[in-house]
């Protein structure tokens, strides 16, 4: 097979999660996450010109659905985040099969007349649901958010089998899934949609913190944004300062001369009750900010200069031709003496990293997650909170494996997407993470007392990567109808 299950971090201290002869381990919990835009049939039919190179057969829903279910069965991800899931297909074909496979699913349809949405599914014997938020980004009261995109934010508790009972083990996991707006010209709307997702994740993380729990985060989906553009930078660096960003960075997708967009972005975030650090504003904070003056010159000049050279402002795309003074890393110096106003920075406090590196380790070519006649790009991501040596080993996730993507050339050599192997115009993303559960600190993780479990040697961390022998049989409810 073309796609390879690649090991990311080799550490002598850990077991081999995928191939281990000992799938259960007291100290580590391994789980996989798949993010997959499955191409809604209604959208395929509305934009047939994008797939004119495909044979009619590979565009048929029954054919694609069959391949899709086979792919999910092959990898049996512990957490599955789907986008472009057409509601009737979900209800009639996908949900029954996923349910049979042991998944518990949460579905959120896009608002308005759109017939598709997002679905997040998790293996019910490996996680229990602590909370669910269904996010709608259509908020006409903001004057900006007038599109029908949606998201799902779940808080899951990892479980282990302890005798006949499922027992909580380890810290909770927040799983967010979204499909942001497509329109390449409206990065302002994409950013505002992202800010809603980040604020919701923040709320969940904070609710865990208030109970004394650390919460790890997975954020995945189709962001309709390429790597290293401002939206991506905001996710991965935690901050975006966009006054004075070099023009090459903003052209096309983002035009800094459209200041009204900036103002509308921030006006709309505050009317949603979201601060420019992507947090829901409490009533007390709202009162505080009203009693301050308009916020002008709130930050000192040195601080703002630092921001101007923050990672988000200084990353050049690798393939960009270097023209000194034009496409180099120097932010526009002429703006330096302009008065700074609030409302040109946006930030968040989550530490998020992309599981994929956007470059194929085999060839050095760019990874492609979606391809059709208008081009090939990376727009899908799995972001996670990495373990950067917090006070507990379980603070943060260790990425252990990724299912390799393919290059544009490789995909065209298989007649583009969808094809006889891959059923969507996107490829699935699949990553495996390891949670270190070794006790370190006196801390209570709720019902499944971590230390007691680990010390007694009962902690079983499940998740066998092998294809389930019943895979085909389990998929029968829908296949039998064919
Ligand atoms: O880019 V996508 O495909 O994540 O794969 O997200 C959108 C596009 C999806 C939901 O709106 O529908 C596709 N040209 C090409 N594709 C479009 C267009 C368009 N004008 N409008 C919507 N989509």
Coordinates of C-alpha atoms in Angstrom, one line a residue, residues 87-479:
X87 CA -27.1 13.9 7.0
X88 CA -29.1 11.3 5.1
X89 CA -26.0 9.2 4.4
X90 CA -25.0 9.5 8.0
X91 CA -28.3 8.3 9.2
X92 CA -28.9 5.5 6.6
X93 CA -25.4 4.2 6.0
X94 CA -22.6 5.5 8.2
X95 CA -24.1 5.7 11.6
X96 CA -25.5 2.1 11.6
X97 CA -22.2 0.7 10.6
X98 CA -20.1 2.8 13.0
X99 CA -22.5 1.9 15.8
X100 CA -22.1 -1.8 15.0
X101 CA -18.3 -1.3 15.2
X102 CA -18.7 0.0 18.7
X103 CA -18.5 3.7 18.0
X104 CA -20.5 6.3 19.9
X105 CA -21.1 9.2 17.5
X106 CA -22.0 12.9 17.8
X107 CA -23.3 14.6 14.7
X108 CA -23.8 18.3 13.9
X109 CA -25.3 19.4 10.6
X110 CA -24.3 22.7 9.1
X111 CA -27.0 25.4 9.5
X112 CA -29.1 26.9 6.7
X113 CA -29.8 24.7 3.7
X114 CA -26.5 22.8 3.8
X115 CA -27.1 19.1 3.9
X116 CA -23.7 18.0 5.4
X117 CA -21.9 18.5 8.7
X118 CA -19.3 17.1 11.1
X119 CA -19.4 13.8 13.0
X120 CA -17.1 12.9 15.9
X121 CA -17.1 9.2 16.9
X122 CA -15.2 7.4 19.6
X123 CA -14.9 3.8 20.7
X124 CA -17.4 3.5 23.5
X125 CA -15.4 1.0 25.4
X126 CA -12.4 3.2 25.4
X127 CA -13.9 6.6 26.3
X128 CA -16.8 7.9 28.2
X129 CA -18.4 11.3 27.3
X130 CA -18.0 14.0 30.0
X131 CA -19.4 16.9 27.9
X132 CA -20.5 17.8 24.4
X133 CA -20.8 21.2 22.7
X134 CA -22.2 21.6 19.3
X135 CA -21.0 24.8 17.7
X136 CA -22.7 26.9 15.1
X137 CA -20.7 29.7 13.5
X138 CA -23.8 31.4 12.1
X139 CA -24.1 34.4 14.4
X140 CA -25.8 37.1 12.4
X141 CA -25.8 39.5 15.4
X142 CA -22.0 39.9 15.0
X143 CA -22.3 41.4 11.5
X144 CA -19.5 39.1 10.3
X145 CA -20.3 35.5 11.0
X146 CA -22.9 34.8 8.4
X147 CA -21.8 31.4 7.2
X148 CA -23.1 28.0 8.1
X149 CA -20.0 26.1 9.3
X150 CA -20.1 24.1 12.5
X151 CA -17.9 22.3 15.0
X152 CA -18.1 19.8 17.8
X153 CA -16.1 19.9 21.0
X154 CA -16.2 16.8 23.2
X155 CA -14.6 16.1 26.5
X156 CA -13.8 12.4 26.8
X157 CA -12.6 10.3 29.7
X158 CA -10.2 7.5 28.8
X159 CA -11.4 4.1 30.2
X160 CA -9.7 0.8 30.9
X161 CA -11.3 -2.6 31.7
X162 CA -10.9 -3.5 35.3
X163 CA -12.5 -6.9 35.8
X164 CA -15.9 -6.6 34.3
X165 CA -16.1 -2.9 34.7
X166 CA -14.9 0.0 32.7
X167 CA -12.8 2.3 34.8
X168 CA -11.7 5.9 34.2
X169 CA -8.0 6.2 33.7
X170 CA -5.8 9.2 33.1
X171 CA -6.6 12.8 32.5
X172 CA -9.6 13.9 30.3
X173 CA -9.1 14.6 26.6
X174 CA -10.8 17.4 24.8
X175 CA -11.5 16.5 21.1
X176 CA -12.5 19.3 18.8
X177 CA -13.6 18.8 15.2
X178 CA -14.5 21.4 12.7
X179 CA -14.8 22.3 9.0
X180 CA -14.1 26.0 8.5
X181 CA -15.4 28.2 5.7
X182 CA -14.1 27.5 2.2
X183 CA -14.1 31.0 0.6
X184 CA -10.4 31.8 0.1
X185 CA -11.1 35.6 0.3
X186 CA -12.8 35.5 3.8
X187 CA -9.9 34.7 6.1
X188 CA -11.5 37.1 8.6
X189 CA -14.5 34.8 8.8
X190 CA -12.3 31.7 9.1
X191 CA -10.4 33.4 11.9
X192 CA -13.6 34.3 13.8
X193 CA -14.9 30.8 13.3
X194 CA -11.6 29.4 14.7
X195 CA -11.7 31.8 17.6
X196 CA -15.1 30.3 18.6
X197 CA -13.6 26.8 18.5
X198 CA -10.6 27.9 20.6
X199 CA -12.8 29.7 23.1
X200 CA -14.9 26.6 23.5
X201 CA -11.8 24.4 24.0
X202 CA -10.5 26.9 26.5
X203 CA -13.7 26.7 28.4
X204 CA -13.5 22.9 28.6
X205 CA -9.8 23.0 29.6
X206 CA -10.6 25.6 32.3
X207 CA -13.5 23.6 33.7
X208 CA -11.0 20.6 34.1
X209 CA -8.4 22.9 35.7
X210 CA -11.0 24.1 38.2
X211 CA -11.4 20.5 39.3
X212 CA -7.7 20.0 39.6
X213 CA -7.3 18.1 36.3
X214 CA -5.0 18.7 33.4
X215 CA -6.8 18.3 30.1
X216 CA -5.0 17.2 26.9
X217 CA -6.4 18.6 23.6
X218 CA -6.9 17.3 20.1
X219 CA -8.0 19.8 17.5
X220 CA -8.7 18.4 14.0
X221 CA -10.6 18.9 10.9
X222 CA -10.6 20.7 7.6
X223 CA -9.5 24.3 8.2
X224 CA -9.6 25.3 4.5
X225 CA -6.2 27.0 5.1
X226 CA -2.7 26.1 4.0
X227 CA 0.2 25.5 6.4
X228 CA 2.0 28.7 7.6
X229 CA -0.8 31.1 6.6
X230 CA -1.8 33.4 9.5
X231 CA -4.7 31.1 10.6
X232 CA -2.3 28.2 10.9
X233 CA 0.3 30.4 12.7
X234 CA -2.3 31.4 15.2
X235 CA -3.1 27.8 16.0
X236 CA 0.5 26.6 16.3
X237 CA 2.3 29.7 17.8
X238 CA -0.7 30.9 19.9
X239 CA -0.5 34.4 18.6
X240 CA -1.1 36.4 15.5
X241 CA -0.2 40.1 15.1
X242 CA -1.4 41.2 11.8
X243 CA -0.6 44.9 11.5
X244 CA 2.4 45.2 9.4
X245 CA 2.6 41.6 8.2
X246 CA 4.7 41.4 5.0
X247 CA 2.5 41.8 1.9
X248 CA 3.5 38.4 0.4
X249 CA 2.0 36.7 3.4
X250 CA -1.3 38.4 3.2
X251 CA -1.8 38.7 -0.5
X252 CA -4.6 36.7 -2.0
X253 CA -5.9 35.1 1.1
X254 CA -5.7 38.1 3.3
X255 CA -5.6 41.8 2.3
X256 CA -4.4 44.0 5.1
X257 CA -5.7 47.1 3.4
X258 CA -9.2 45.9 4.1
X259 CA -9.0 47.3 7.6
X260 CA -12.8 47.1 7.9
X261 CA -12.3 43.4 8.1
X262 CA -10.0 43.7 11.0
X263 CA -12.4 45.9 12.8
X264 CA -15.3 43.7 12.0
X265 CA -13.4 40.7 13.2
X266 CA -12.7 42.2 16.6
X267 CA -16.1 43.9 16.9
X268 CA -17.7 40.5 16.2
X269 CA -15.5 38.6 18.6
X270 CA -16.3 40.9 21.4
X271 CA -20.0 40.8 20.5
X272 CA -19.7 37.0 20.8
X273 CA -18.3 37.5 24.3
X274 CA -14.9 36.3 23.0
X275 CA -11.7 38.2 23.9
X276 CA -8.8 38.7 21.5
X277 CA -7.1 35.9 23.4
X278 CA -9.8 33.6 22.3
X279 CA -11.5 33.2 25.7
X280 CA -15.1 33.7 26.6
X281 CA -15.3 36.9 28.6
X282 CA -16.8 36.6 32.0
X283 CA -19.3 39.2 33.2
X284 CA -16.8 40.7 35.5
X285 CA -14.2 41.0 32.8
X286 CA -16.7 42.7 30.5
X287 CA -17.4 45.2 33.2
X288 CA -13.7 45.8 33.7
X289 CA -13.0 46.4 30.0
X290 CA -15.9 48.8 29.7
X291 CA -14.6 50.8 32.6
X292 CA -11.2 51.2 31.0
X293 CA -10.7 53.7 28.2
X294 CA -10.9 52.6 24.6
X295 CA -7.8 50.5 24.9
X296 CA -5.6 52.5 22.7
X297 CA -1.9 52.3 23.4
X298 CA -2.6 49.6 25.9
X299 CA 0.6 47.8 25.1
X300 CA 4.0 49.4 25.3
X301 CA 6.1 49.9 22.1
X302 CA 8.7 47.3 22.9
X303 CA 6.1 44.7 23.5
X304 CA 4.5 45.5 20.2
X305 CA 7.8 45.4 18.3
X306 CA 8.4 41.9 19.8
X307 CA 5.1 40.9 18.4
X308 CA 5.9 42.2 15.0
X309 CA 8.8 39.8 14.9
X310 CA 6.8 36.9 16.5
X311 CA 7.0 33.6 14.7
X312 CA 3.7 34.2 13.0
X313 CA 5.0 37.3 11.3
X314 CA 8.4 36.0 10.2
X315 CA 7.8 32.6 8.5
X316 CA 8.4 32.5 4.8
X317 CA 6.8 29.7 2.7
X318 CA 9.7 27.4 1.7
X319 CA 9.0 27.7 -2.0
X320 CA 8.8 31.5 -2.1
X321 CA 11.4 33.2 -4.2
X322 CA 13.6 35.5 -2.1
X323 CA 13.5 39.1 -3.2
X324 CA 15.2 41.3 -0.6
X325 CA 12.9 43.9 0.9
X326 CA 9.9 42.3 -0.7
X327 CA 9.7 38.7 0.2
X328 CA 12.2 38.6 3.0
X329 CA 11.2 38.3 6.6
X330 CA 11.3 41.9 7.5
X331 CA 8.0 43.4 8.5
X332 CA 7.1 46.7 7.0
X333 CA 9.3 49.2 8.8
X334 CA 7.3 52.2 7.7
X335 CA 4.6 51.1 10.0
X336 CA 6.8 51.2 13.0
X337 CA 6.0 54.7 14.1
X338 CA 2.3 54.4 13.6
X339 CA 0.2 54.5 16.7
X340 CA -0.7 51.0 17.8
X341 CA -4.2 50.2 18.8
X342 CA -5.7 47.2 20.4
X343 CA -7.4 44.9 18.1
X344 CA -4.4 43.9 15.9
X345 CA -3.4 40.9 17.9
X346 CA -5.2 37.7 18.5
X347 CA -3.9 34.9 20.7
X348 CA -4.8 31.8 22.6
X349 CA -3.2 30.0 25.6
X350 CA -3.3 26.4 24.2
X351 CA -0.1 24.8 23.3
X352 CA -0.9 23.1 20.0
X353 CA 1.3 21.3 17.4
X354 CA 0.5 19.7 14.1
X355 CA 0.9 16.0 14.0
X356 CA 1.9 16.2 10.3
X357 CA 4.9 18.0 9.2
X358 CA 3.6 19.0 5.7
X359 CA 6.7 17.6 4.0
X360 CA 6.9 13.9 3.0
X361 CA 9.8 12.3 4.8
X362 CA 10.3 9.9 1.9
X363 CA 10.7 12.4 -0.9
X364 CA 10.8 15.9 0.6
X365 CA 7.7 16.8 -1.5
X366 CA 4.8 18.7 0.0
X367 CA 2.1 16.6 1.6
X368 CA -1.3 16.8 0.0
X369 CA -4.5 16.3 1.9
X370 CA -6.9 17.4 -0.8
X371 CA -6.8 17.4 -4.6
X372 CA -9.1 18.0 -7.5
X373 CA -8.9 19.8 -10.9
X374 CA -8.4 23.2 -9.2
X375 CA -5.3 22.1 -7.4
X376 CA -3.6 20.2 -4.5
X377 CA -3.1 21.4 -1.0
X378 CA -2.9 20.7 2.7
X379 CA -6.0 22.0 4.4
X380 CA -6.6 19.2 6.9
X381 CA -4.8 18.9 10.2
X382 CA -4.6 17.1 13.5
X383 CA -3.3 19.4 16.2
X384 CA -2.5 18.2 19.7
X385 CA -1.0 19.4 23.0
X386 CA 2.5 17.9 23.1
X387 CA 4.2 16.7 26.2
X388 CA 6.8 19.4 26.8
X389 CA 7.9 18.2 30.2
X390 CA 5.1 19.6 32.4
X391 CA 4.9 18.7 36.1
X392 CA 3.0 15.5 35.3
X393 CA 4.1 13.0 32.6
X394 CA 0.4 12.9 31.5
X395 CA 0.5 16.6 30.7
X396 CA 0.5 16.5 27.0
X397 CA 0.6 13.8 24.4
X398 CA 3.4 12.1 22.7
X399 CA 3.0 11.6 18.9
X400 CA 4.2 8.1 18.1
X401 CA 2.9 7.3 14.5
X402 CA 1.4 9.0 11.5
X403 CA -0.1 7.4 8.4
X404 CA 2.0 9.0 5.6
X405 CA 0.3 11.2 3.1
X406 CA 1.1 11.4 -0.6
X407 CA 2.4 14.0 -3.0
X408 CA 0.5 15.7 -5.8
X409 CA 2.4 13.7 -8.3
X410 CA 1.7 10.4 -6.6
X411 CA -2.0 11.2 -6.4
X412 CA -2.2 12.2 -10.1
X413 CA -0.5 8.9 -11.0
X414 CA -3.5 7.2 -9.4
X415 CA -5.9 9.3 -11.5
X416 CA -6.4 12.0 -8.9
X417 CA -9.0 11.9 -6.1
X418 CA -11.4 10.3 -5.6
X419 CA -10.1 7.0 -7.2
X420 CA -10.5 3.3 -6.8
X421 CA -8.6 3.3 -3.5
X422 CA -9.4 6.6 -1.9
X423 CA -13.0 7.5 -1.9
X424 CA -12.9 11.3 -1.2
X425 CA -11.2 14.3 -2.7
X426 CA -9.3 14.4 0.7
X427 CA -7.1 11.8 2.2
X428 CA -7.7 10.6 5.8
X429 CA -5.2 11.8 8.4
X430 CA -4.3 9.2 11.1
X431 CA -2.1 9.8 14.1
X432 CA -1.3 7.7 17.1
X433 CA -0.6 9.3 20.5
X434 CA 0.8 8.0 23.7
X435 CA -0.3 9.2 27.1
X436 CA 2.2 8.6 29.8
X437 CA 0.3 7.5 32.9
X438 CA 3.2 6.8 35.2
X439 CA 2.4 8.3 38.6
X440 CA 4.5 11.3 39.4
X441 CA 2.6 13.5 41.7
X442 CA -0.1 13.2 44.3
X443 CA -3.1 13.9 42.2
X444 CA -6.5 12.5 42.0
X445 CA -7.8 11.8 38.5
X446 CA -11.4 11.1 39.7
X447 CA -13.0 7.7 39.9
X448 CA -10.2 5.7 38.3
X449 CA -7.6 6.6 40.9
X450 CA -4.5 6.5 38.7
X451 CA -2.0 5.6 41.3
X452 CA -3.9 2.7 42.8
X453 CA -4.6 1.4 39.3
X454 CA -1.1 1.5 38.1
X455 CA 0.5 0.2 41.3
X456 CA -1.9 -2.7 41.4
X457 CA -0.9 -3.5 37.9
X458 CA -4.5 -3.6 36.7
X459 CA -4.2 -0.7 34.3
X460 CA -4.9 -2.0 30.9
X461 CA -4.4 0.2 28.0
X462 CA -6.3 -1.5 25.3
X463 CA -6.2 -0.4 21.7
X464 CA -5.1 -3.2 19.5
X465 CA -4.2 -1.8 16.1
X466 CA -4.8 -5.0 14.2
X467 CA -7.7 -5.4 11.9
X468 CA -10.6 -6.9 13.7
X469 CA -11.4 -10.4 12.5
X470 CA -15.1 -9.5 12.4
X471 CA -14.5 -6.4 10.4
X472 CA -16.3 -7.5 7.3
X473 CA -19.1 -9.2 9.1
X474 CA -19.7 -6.2 11.4
X475 CA -20.2 -4.0 8.4
X476 CA -23.1 -6.1 7.2
X477 CA -26.2 -4.0 7.9
X478 CA -25.6 -1.8 4.9
X479 CA -23.6 -4.1 2.7

